[in-house]
PDB file of C-alpha atoms in Angstrom:
ATOM      1  CA  UNK L   1      -0.002   0.154   0.144  1.00 64.00           C
ATOM      2  CA  UNK L   2       2.069   2.992   1.453  1.00 74.00           C
ATOM      3  CA  UNK L   3       5.651   1.473   0.504  1.00 95.00           C
ATOM      4  CA  UNK L   4       6.378   1.323   4.304  1.00 97.00           C
ATOM      5  CA  UNK L   5       5.520  -1.784   6.350  1.00 97.00           C
ATOM      6  CA  UNK L   6       5.160  -1.962   9.775  1.00 98.00           C
ATOM      7  CA  UNK L   7       5.186  -5.046  11.920  1.00 97.00           C
ATOM      8  CA  UNK L   8       3.291  -5.763  14.279  1.00 97.00           C
ATOM      9  CA  UNK L   9       0.210  -3.981  13.898  1.00 97.00           C
ATOM     10  CA  UNK L  10      -0.344  -4.465  17.548  1.00 97.00           C
ATOM     11  CA  UNK L  11       1.643  -5.314  20.749  1.00 96.00           C
ATOM     12  CA  UNK L  12       0.844  -5.797  24.175  1.00 96.00           C
ATOM     13  CA  UNK L  13       3.719  -6.348  26.597  1.00 93.00           C
ATOM     14  CA  UNK L  14       4.224  -6.146  29.980  1.00 90.00           C
ATOM     15  CA  UNK L  15       6.979  -3.656  31.750  1.00 89.00           C
ATOM     16  CA  UNK L  16       9.672  -6.274  32.170  1.00 88.00           C
ATOM     17  CA  UNK L  17       9.243  -7.635  28.604  1.00 89.00           C
ATOM     18  CA  UNK L  18      11.642  -7.188  25.440  1.00 94.00           C
ATOM     19  CA  UNK L  19      10.496  -6.750  21.964  1.00 96.00           C
ATOM     20  CA  UNK L  20      11.257  -5.076  18.870  1.00 97.00           C
ATOM     21  CA  UNK L  21       9.128  -3.244  16.281  1.00 98.00           C
ATOM     22  CA  UNK L  22      10.067  -3.579  12.371  1.00 98.00           C
ATOM     23  CA  UNK L  23       9.855  -1.385   9.677  1.00 98.00           C
ATOM     24  CA  UNK L  24      10.830  -2.005   5.976  1.00 98.00           C
ATOM     25  CA  UNK L  25      10.442   0.406   3.189  1.00 97.00           C
ATOM     26  CA  UNK L  26      10.138  -0.704  -0.405  1.00 96.00           C
ATOM     27  CA  UNK L  27      10.564   3.030  -1.962  1.00 96.00           C
ATOM     28  CA  UNK L  28      14.155   2.942  -2.288  1.00 94.00           C
ATOM     29  CA  UNK L  29      14.395   6.118   0.146  1.00 93.00           C
ATOM     30  CA  UNK L  30      17.791   7.083   2.070  1.00 90.00           C
ATOM     31  CA  UNK L  31      16.141   8.733   5.412  1.00 90.00           C
ATOM     32  CA  UNK L  32      14.023   6.881   8.089  1.00 93.00           C
ATOM     33  CA  UNK L  33      12.310   7.889  11.152  1.00 92.00           C
ATOM     34  CA  UNK L  34      10.494   6.607  14.117  1.00 94.00           C
ATOM     35  CA  UNK L  35       7.426   9.118  15.367  1.00 94.00           C
ATOM     36  CA  UNK L  36       5.508   8.309  18.202  1.00 95.00           C
ATOM     37  CA  UNK L  37       1.718   9.357  18.459  1.00 95.00           C
ATOM     38  CA  UNK L  38      -0.099   9.923  21.736  1.00 93.00           C
ATOM     39  CA  UNK L  39      -3.836  11.027  22.069  1.00 87.00           C
ATOM     40  CA  UNK L  40      -3.624  14.770  22.301  1.00 79.00           C
ATOM     41  CA  UNK L  41      -0.101  15.093  21.324  1.00 86.00           C
ATOM     42  CA  UNK L  42       1.450  16.213  18.370  1.00 87.00           C
ATOM     43  CA  UNK L  43       3.784  13.310  16.778  1.00 91.00           C
ATOM     44  CA  UNK L  44       7.061  13.237  18.587  1.00 90.00           C
ATOM     45  CA  UNK L  45       9.972  12.676  16.484  1.00 89.00           C
ATOM     46  CA  UNK L  46      12.242   9.910  18.110  1.00 92.00           C
ATOM     47  CA  UNK L  47      15.316   9.094  15.915  1.00 91.00           C
ATOM     48  CA  UNK L  48      16.022  10.106  12.377  1.00 89.00           C
ATOM     49  CA  UNK L  49      18.509   7.556  10.242  1.00 90.00           C
ATOM     50  CA  UNK L  50      20.184   9.034   7.364  1.00 85.00           C
ATOM     51  CA  UNK L  51      21.807   6.097   5.148  1.00 81.00           C
ATOM     52  CA  UNK L  52      21.965   3.972   8.291  1.00 81.00           C
ATOM     53  CA  UNK L  53      23.741   6.450  10.323  1.00 82.00           C
ATOM     54  CA  UNK L  54      21.707   7.933  13.463  1.00 83.00           C
ATOM     55  CA  UNK L  55      21.898  11.703  12.729  1.00 78.00           C
ATOM     56  CA  UNK L  56      19.146  12.671  15.047  1.00 71.00           C
ATOM     57  CA  UNK L  57      18.148  11.848  18.634  1.00 70.00           C
ATOM     58  CA  UNK L  58      15.299  13.587  20.218  1.00 71.00           C
ATOM     59  CA  UNK L  59      16.435  12.853  24.019  1.00 83.00           C
ATOM     60  CA  UNK L  60      14.537   9.793  24.159  1.00 92.00           C
ATOM     61  CA  UNK L  61      14.966   7.220  26.973  1.00 93.00           C
ATOM     62  CA  UNK L  62      17.385   4.476  26.499  1.00 93.00           C
ATOM     63  CA  UNK L  63      14.479   1.985  27.022  1.00 95.00           C
ATOM     64  CA  UNK L  64      13.795   2.631  23.351  1.00 96.00           C
ATOM     65  CA  UNK L  65      16.845   1.385  21.350  1.00 95.00           C
ATOM     66  CA  UNK L  66      16.944   1.777  17.342  1.00 96.00           C
ATOM     67  CA  UNK L  67      18.727  -0.200  14.732  1.00 96.00           C
ATOM     68  CA  UNK L  68      18.991   0.630  11.008  1.00 95.00           C
ATOM     69  CA  UNK L  69      20.985  -2.432   9.712  1.00 94.00           C
ATOM     70  CA  UNK L  70      20.425  -1.171   5.992  1.00 93.00           C
ATOM     71  CA  UNK L  71      18.394   1.144   4.366  1.00 91.00           C
ATOM     72  CA  UNK L  72      15.378  -0.255   4.115  1.00 95.00           C
ATOM     73  CA  UNK L  73      14.990  -1.613   7.682  1.00 97.00           C
ATOM     74  CA  UNK L  74      14.400   0.043  10.802  1.00 97.00           C
ATOM     75  CA  UNK L  75      13.739  -1.632  14.257  1.00 98.00           C
ATOM     76  CA  UNK L  76      12.999  -0.229  17.269  1.00 98.00           C
ATOM     77  CA  UNK L  77      14.103  -2.417  20.518  1.00 97.00           C
ATOM     78  CA  UNK L  78      11.631  -2.145  23.504  1.00 96.00           C
ATOM     79  CA  UNK L  79      12.630  -2.787  27.292  1.00 93.00           C
ATOM     80  CA  UNK L  80      11.615  -2.122  30.619  1.00 94.00           C
ATOM     81  CA  UNK L  81       8.616   0.279  29.237  1.00 94.00           C
ATOM     82  CA  UNK L  82       6.526   2.186  31.454  1.00 95.00           C
ATOM     83  CA  UNK L  83       2.476   2.406  30.853  1.00 94.00           C
ATOM     84  CA  UNK L  84       2.765   5.825  29.761  1.00 94.00           C
ATOM     85  CA  UNK L  85       4.943   4.383  26.640  1.00 96.00           C
ATOM     86  CA  UNK L  86       1.878   2.962  25.349  1.00 96.00           C
ATOM     87  CA  UNK L  87       1.034   4.813  21.933  1.00 97.00           C
ATOM     88  CA  UNK L  88       1.070   4.595  18.335  1.00 97.00           C
ATOM     89  CA  UNK L  89       4.469   4.188  16.901  1.00 98.00           C
ATOM     90  CA  UNK L  90       5.064   4.983  13.354  1.00 97.00           C
ATOM     91  CA  UNK L  91       7.653   4.541  10.935  1.00 97.00           C
ATOM     92  CA  UNK L  92       8.372   6.941   7.938  1.00 95.00           C
ATOM     93  CA  UNK L  93      10.941   7.252   5.223  1.00 94.00           C
ATOM     94  CA  UNK L  94      11.692   9.967   2.597  1.00 91.00           C
ATOM     95  CA  UNK L  95      14.027  10.107  -0.432  1.00 89.00           C
ATOM     96  CA  UNK L  96      16.049  13.178   0.660  1.00 78.00           C
ATOM     97  CA  UNK L  97      19.010  11.916   2.859  1.00 62.00           C
ATOM     98  CA  UNK L  98      19.273  14.919   4.680  1.00 59.00           C
ATOM     99  CA  UNK L  99      15.606  14.492   6.125  1.00 50.00           C
ATOM    100  CA  UNK L 100      12.369  15.908   4.934  1.00 51.00           C
ATOM    101  CA  UNK L 101      13.685  19.089   3.415  1.00 60.00           C
ATOM    102  CA  UNK L 102      11.913  19.243   0.148  1.00 68.00           C
ATOM    103  CA  UNK L 103      10.789  15.828   0.315  1.00 81.00           C
ATOM    104  CA  UNK L 104       7.516  14.284   1.723  1.00 89.00           C
ATOM    105  CA  UNK L 105       7.264  11.515   4.677  1.00 92.00           C
ATOM    106  CA  UNK L 106       5.771   8.228   3.779  1.00 94.00           C
ATOM    107  CA  UNK L 107       4.410   6.488   6.729  1.00 96.00           C
ATOM    108  CA  UNK L 108       3.621   2.803   7.669  1.00 97.00           C
ATOM    109  CA  UNK L 109       0.527   2.298   9.491  1.00 97.00           C
ATOM    110  CA  UNK L 110       1.914   2.196  12.802  1.00 97.00           C
ATOM    111  CA  UNK L 111       2.177  -0.501  15.562  1.00 98.00           C
ATOM    112  CA  UNK L 112      -0.236   0.092  18.334  1.00 97.00           C
ATOM    113  CA  UNK L 113       1.801  -0.346  21.541  1.00 97.00           C
ATOM    114  CA  UNK L 114       0.127  -1.264  25.023  1.00 96.00           C
ATOM    115  CA  UNK L 115       2.272  -1.434  28.076  1.00 95.00           C
ATOM    116  CA  UNK L 116       0.512  -3.160  30.870  1.00 93.00           C
TER     117      UNK L 116
ATOM    118  CA  UNK K   1      10.902  23.704  19.344  1.00 46.00           C
ATOM    119  CA  UNK K   2       9.704  24.953  16.143  1.00 50.00           C
ATOM    120  CA  UNK K   3       5.765  23.646  15.784  1.00 67.00           C
ATOM    121  CA  UNK K   4       2.701  24.109  13.638  1.00 74.00           C
ATOM    122  CA  UNK K   5      -0.507  24.534  15.406  1.00 83.00           C
ATOM    123  CA  UNK K   6      -3.690  23.614  13.533  1.00 86.00           C
ATOM    124  CA  UNK K   7      -7.110  25.535  14.090  1.00 88.00           C
ATOM    125  CA  UNK K   8      -9.498  24.402  15.030  1.00 93.00           C
ATOM    126  CA  UNK K   9      -9.226  21.261  16.887  1.00 92.00           C
ATOM    127  CA  UNK K  10     -12.518  19.762  15.574  1.00 95.00           C
ATOM    128  CA  UNK K  11     -14.740  20.292  12.717  1.00 96.00           C
ATOM    129  CA  UNK K  12     -17.952  19.116  11.668  1.00 97.00           C
ATOM    130  CA  UNK K  13     -19.701  19.761   8.256  1.00 97.00           C
ATOM    131  CA  UNK K  14     -21.978  18.099   5.873  1.00 97.00           C
ATOM    132  CA  UNK K  15     -21.141  16.520   2.562  1.00 97.00           C
ATOM    133  CA  UNK K  16     -20.697  19.010  -0.108  1.00 97.00           C
ATOM    134  CA  UNK K  17     -19.475  22.027   2.076  1.00 97.00           C
ATOM    135  CA  UNK K  18     -16.170  23.300   2.212  1.00 98.00           C
ATOM    136  CA  UNK K  19     -13.813  22.613   4.890  1.00 97.00           C
ATOM    137  CA  UNK K  20     -10.962  25.147   5.827  1.00 97.00           C
ATOM    138  CA  UNK K  21      -8.304  24.437   8.504  1.00 97.00           C
ATOM    139  CA  UNK K  22      -5.544  26.502   9.439  1.00 96.00           C
ATOM    140  CA  UNK K  23      -1.897  26.397  10.592  1.00 95.00           C
ATOM    141  CA  UNK K  24       0.285  28.909  12.219  1.00 94.00           C
ATOM    142  CA  UNK K  25       4.056  28.312  13.054  1.00 91.00           C
ATOM    143  CA  UNK K  26       6.623  30.306  14.735  1.00 88.00           C
ATOM    144  CA  UNK K  27       9.787  30.326  12.806  1.00 84.00           C
ATOM    145  CA  UNK K  28      11.183  30.687   9.183  1.00 85.00           C
ATOM    146  CA  UNK K  29      10.336  27.730   6.977  1.00 86.00           C
ATOM    147  CA  UNK K  30      11.675  26.250   3.678  1.00 84.00           C
ATOM    148  CA  UNK K  31       8.303  24.119   3.309  1.00 87.00           C
ATOM    149  CA  UNK K  32       5.129  23.516   5.185  1.00 91.00           C
ATOM    150  CA  UNK K  33       3.360  20.341   4.047  1.00 93.00           C
ATOM    151  CA  UNK K  34      -0.262  19.029   5.015  1.00 96.00           C
ATOM    152  CA  UNK K  35      -0.930  15.427   5.835  1.00 97.00           C
ATOM    153  CA  UNK K  36      -4.192  13.464   6.400  1.00 97.00           C
ATOM    154  CA  UNK K  37      -4.417  10.488   9.025  1.00 97.00           C
ATOM    155  CA  UNK K  38      -7.682   7.982   8.929  1.00 96.00           C
ATOM    156  CA  UNK K  39      -8.170   6.442  12.127  1.00 92.00           C
ATOM    157  CA  UNK K  40      -5.978   3.539  13.056  1.00 87.00           C
ATOM    158  CA  UNK K  41      -3.604   4.137   9.726  1.00 93.00           C
ATOM    159  CA  UNK K  42      -0.250   6.156   9.188  1.00 95.00           C
ATOM    160  CA  UNK K  43      -0.137   9.750   7.745  1.00 96.00           C
ATOM    161  CA  UNK K  44      -0.615  10.229   4.101  1.00 96.00           C
ATOM    162  CA  UNK K  45       1.260  13.266   2.220  1.00 96.00           C
ATOM    163  CA  UNK K  46      -1.166  15.748   0.707  1.00 97.00           C
ATOM    164  CA  UNK K  47       0.651  18.653  -0.432  1.00 96.00           C
ATOM    165  CA  UNK K  48       3.955  20.378   0.101  1.00 93.00           C
ATOM    166  CA  UNK K  49       4.258  24.269  -0.459  1.00 94.00           C
ATOM    167  CA  UNK K  50       7.461  25.844  -0.458  1.00 91.00           C
ATOM    168  CA  UNK K  51       8.119  29.255   1.186  1.00 90.00           C
ATOM    169  CA  UNK K  52       8.327  31.307  -2.098  1.00 93.00           C
ATOM    170  CA  UNK K  53       4.620  29.861  -3.025  1.00 96.00           C
ATOM    171  CA  UNK K  54       1.441  31.489  -2.049  1.00 97.00           C
ATOM    172  CA  UNK K  55      -1.097  29.157  -3.112  1.00 98.00           C
ATOM    173  CA  UNK K  56      -1.133  25.360  -4.576  1.00 97.00           C
ATOM    174  CA  UNK K  57      -3.755  23.156  -5.904  1.00 97.00           C
ATOM    175  CA  UNK K  58      -4.501  19.512  -5.672  1.00 96.00           C
ATOM    176  CA  UNK K  59      -7.817  18.168  -6.961  1.00 97.00           C
ATOM    177  CA  UNK K  60     -10.197  19.291  -4.307  1.00 97.00           C
ATOM    178  CA  UNK K  61      -7.293  20.783  -2.454  1.00 98.00           C
ATOM    179  CA  UNK K  62      -5.833  24.334  -2.112  1.00 98.00           C
ATOM    180  CA  UNK K  63      -3.159  25.270   0.204  1.00 98.00           C
ATOM    181  CA  UNK K  64      -2.316  28.691   0.703  1.00 98.00           C
ATOM    182  CA  UNK K  65       0.471  30.155   2.294  1.00 97.00           C
ATOM    183  CA  UNK K  66       1.206  33.573   3.949  1.00 97.00           C
ATOM    184  CA  UNK K  67       4.762  33.890   5.469  1.00 94.00           C
ATOM    185  CA  UNK K  68       4.550  37.273   6.804  1.00 95.00           C
ATOM    186  CA  UNK K  69       1.806  36.282   9.083  1.00 95.00           C
ATOM    187  CA  UNK K  70       3.276  32.472   9.486  1.00 94.00           C
ATOM    188  CA  UNK K  71       0.219  30.583   8.184  1.00 96.00           C
ATOM    189  CA  UNK K  72      -1.299  28.518   6.026  1.00 97.00           C
ATOM    190  CA  UNK K  73      -4.542  27.338   5.354  1.00 97.00           C
ATOM    191  CA  UNK K  74      -5.928  23.903   3.959  1.00 98.00           C
ATOM    192  CA  UNK K  75      -9.229  24.069   1.730  1.00 98.00           C
ATOM    193  CA  UNK K  76     -11.074  20.881   1.124  1.00 98.00           C
ATOM    194  CA  UNK K  77     -14.143  21.853  -1.482  1.00 98.00           C
ATOM    195  CA  UNK K  78     -17.028  20.052  -2.045  1.00 97.00           C
ATOM    196  CA  UNK K  79     -16.654  17.615   1.284  1.00 98.00           C
ATOM    197  CA  UNK K  80     -17.104  13.847   0.894  1.00 97.00           C
ATOM    198  CA  UNK K  81     -17.561  11.466   3.842  1.00 97.00           C
ATOM    199  CA  UNK K  82     -14.555   9.978   2.840  1.00 96.00           C
ATOM    200  CA  UNK K  83     -12.372  13.052   3.647  1.00 98.00           C
ATOM    201  CA  UNK K  84     -13.502  12.277   7.584  1.00 98.00           C
ATOM    202  CA  UNK K  85      -9.984  11.891   9.049  1.00 97.00           C
ATOM    203  CA  UNK K  86      -7.450  14.315  11.042  1.00 96.00           C
ATOM    204  CA  UNK K  87      -5.147  16.689   8.936  1.00 97.00           C
ATOM    205  CA  UNK K  88      -1.957  17.740  10.177  1.00 95.00           C
ATOM    206  CA  UNK K  89       0.639  20.683   9.063  1.00 94.00           C
ATOM    207  CA  UNK K  90       4.274  20.145   9.443  1.00 92.00           C
ATOM    208  CA  UNK K  91       6.988  22.274   8.951  1.00 89.00           C
ATOM    209  CA  UNK K  92      10.627  22.070   8.581  1.00 80.00           C
ATOM    210  CA  UNK K  93      13.370  24.118  10.253  1.00 65.00           C
ATOM    211  CA  UNK K  94      15.501  26.522   8.346  1.00 57.00           C
ATOM    212  CA  UNK K  95      18.391  24.123   8.609  1.00 56.00           C
ATOM    213  CA  UNK K  96      16.250  21.547   6.908  1.00 53.00           C
ATOM    214  CA  UNK K  97      15.885  19.029   9.584  1.00 64.00           C
ATOM    215  CA  UNK K  98      13.231  16.540  10.143  1.00 72.00           C
ATOM    216  CA  UNK K  99       9.655  17.919   9.660  1.00 82.00           C
ATOM    217  CA  UNK K 100       7.710  18.843  13.342  1.00 84.00           C
ATOM    218  CA  UNK K 101       4.002  18.475  13.454  1.00 90.00           C
ATOM    219  CA  UNK K 102       1.143  19.883  15.127  1.00 88.00           C
ATOM    220  CA  UNK K 103      -1.691  18.368  16.868  1.00 90.00           C
ATOM    221  CA  UNK K 104      -3.961  18.050  13.777  1.00 93.00           C
ATOM    222  CA  UNK K 105      -7.623  19.073  13.038  1.00 95.00           C
ATOM    223  CA  UNK K 106     -10.159  16.346  13.495  1.00 96.00           C
ATOM    224  CA  UNK K 107     -12.806  16.597  10.351  1.00 97.00           C
ATOM    225  CA  UNK K 108     -15.734  14.692  10.545  1.00 97.00           C
ATOM    226  CA  UNK K 109     -17.954  14.984   7.239  1.00 97.00           C
ATOM    227  CA  UNK K 110     -21.540  13.643   7.628  1.00 96.00           C
ATOM    228  CA  UNK K 111     -23.867  12.351   4.796  1.00 90.00           C
TER     229      UNK K 111
END
């Protein structure tokens, strides 16, 4: 559909679990992103990768750990999460290696994460 | 940090009516983008307008940009039930870093 595929679509985990979110883009883009979307709040940029290198990290707690093994795949490793981390986690990609400057973001449909 | 703020937060209209959403931002931009998000889905890019452009059209969408007022508007003409969604504006910093989004306007179009 969108060219960006996220799995799983839904995830329920306890605070002591370790899980990973996966994102794959089929668009040949050079930049990939993780955003967090919570109710009543703007989208929060978490991480940006450009050509597989992390270029931005917006003061995200260390319980979130990103990994970008190649330009098509992006992971978000989760461990020891808190209930307030429950949210929709969105992955996006863009053509421009310098970020979304002059190029639109293509989003996946997100992973709905619930931390119990 | 720089952020777009959409207004109104929620808008309810009848099919066939026009819907106007506004966005204000704080600092200079290179471009402003509008996105739509259907419930439970990711965001979909609608239109990008550059700082040297004043108006742009795409189908039933019309976007205006007033850099002197640091504001933009999105007009959807002849709304349809399928236009029901949340609409977000997003801006980049002058340095060309990643987009910053507002909280969005929730549009409900009833038939």
